Coordinates of C-alpha atoms in Angstrom, one line a residue:
X13 CA -18.8 15.8 -47.8
X14 CA -16.9 18.2 -45.4
X15 CA -16.8 16.9 -41.8
X16 CA -15.6 19.5 -38.9
X17 CA -14.5 17.8 -35.8
X18 CA -14.1 19.9 -32.8
X19 CA -11.9 18.5 -30.1
X20 CA -12.4 19.8 -26.6
X21 CA -9.2 21.4 -24.9
X22 CA -8.0 19.9 -21.6
X23 CA -8.3 21.7 -18.7
X24 CA -5.2 21.6 -16.2
X25 CA -5.7 21.8 -12.3
X26 CA -3.1 21.7 -9.7
X27 CA -3.9 19.9 -6.6
X28 CA -1.7 20.3 -3.5
X29 CA -1.3 17.4 -1.0
X30 CA 0.2 17.6 2.0
X31 CA 0.8 13.9 2.9
X32 CA 3.3 11.5 0.7
X33 CA 0.3 10.4 -1.0
X34 CA -3.6 10.0 -1.6
X35 CA -5.6 7.3 -2.8
X36 CA -7.2 7.7 -6.3
X37 CA -10.7 7.4 -5.1
X38 CA -9.9 10.2 -2.4
X39 CA -8.2 12.5 -5.1
X40 CA -11.6 12.6 -7.2
X41 CA -13.3 13.8 -4.1
X42 CA -10.8 16.1 -3.1
X43 CA -10.7 17.7 -6.3
X44 CA -14.4 17.8 -6.6
X45 CA -14.6 15.9 -9.6
X46 CA -17.0 13.4 -8.0
X47 CA -19.4 13.8 -5.2
X48 CA -19.1 10.7 -3.3
X49 CA -16.9 7.8 -2.8
X50 CA -19.2 5.5 -4.5
X51 CA -19.2 7.4 -7.7
X52 CA -15.6 7.7 -7.8
X53 CA -15.5 3.9 -7.4
X54 CA -17.6 3.3 -10.3
X55 CA -16.1 5.6 -12.5
X56 CA -12.8 4.2 -11.8
X57 CA -13.7 0.6 -12.3
X58 CA -15.4 1.4 -15.7
X59 CA -12.0 2.9 -16.8
X60 CA -12.8 6.3 -16.7
X61 CA -9.8 7.3 -15.2
X62 CA -6.1 7.5 -16.2
X63 CA -3.1 7.9 -14.1
X64 CA 0.0 9.4 -16.0
X65 CA -1.9 8.6 -19.4
X66 CA -2.5 4.7 -18.5
X67 CA -6.2 3.6 -17.8
X68 CA -6.2 2.7 -13.8
X69 CA -8.9 0.6 -12.5
X70 CA -7.4 0.3 -8.7
X71 CA -9.4 2.7 -6.8
X72 CA -6.7 2.4 -4.1
X73 CA -3.8 3.3 -6.5
X74 CA -1.6 5.7 -4.3
X75 CA -1.1 8.9 -6.1
X76 CA 2.1 11.1 -5.5
X77 CA 3.8 14.0 -6.1
X78 CA 4.4 14.5 -9.8
X79 CA 1.4 12.0 -11.0
X80 CA -1.0 13.4 -13.4
X81 CA -4.5 11.8 -13.1
X82 CA -6.8 12.5 -16.1
X83 CA -10.8 12.3 -15.8
X84 CA -13.0 13.4 -18.6
X85 CA -11.6 16.9 -19.9
X86 CA -9.6 17.2 -16.8
X87 CA -6.0 16.9 -16.0
X88 CA -5.0 16.9 -12.4
X89 CA -1.2 17.5 -11.8
X90 CA -0.5 16.5 -8.1
X91 CA 1.8 18.7 -6.1
X92 CA 3.2 17.6 -2.6
X93 CA 3.5 21.0 -0.5
X94 CA 5.9 19.5 1.9

């Protein structure tokens, strides 16, 4: 039996912030990945979000310049404009 598996290619998006950091739940809303803060909170607490390759369940995690947040098929690269 031959089984073919197709792995979805990850999509990369750059998110520019003008503050020293942004909290993880706010980033997901700012990026348009979720519609509400409650949705962001639930997905983070369920372990669906990674920060720099590691699962993060702290919704108040400070995301800074150079961090990468992975959510489903998206990788959000954070850039500080200042």
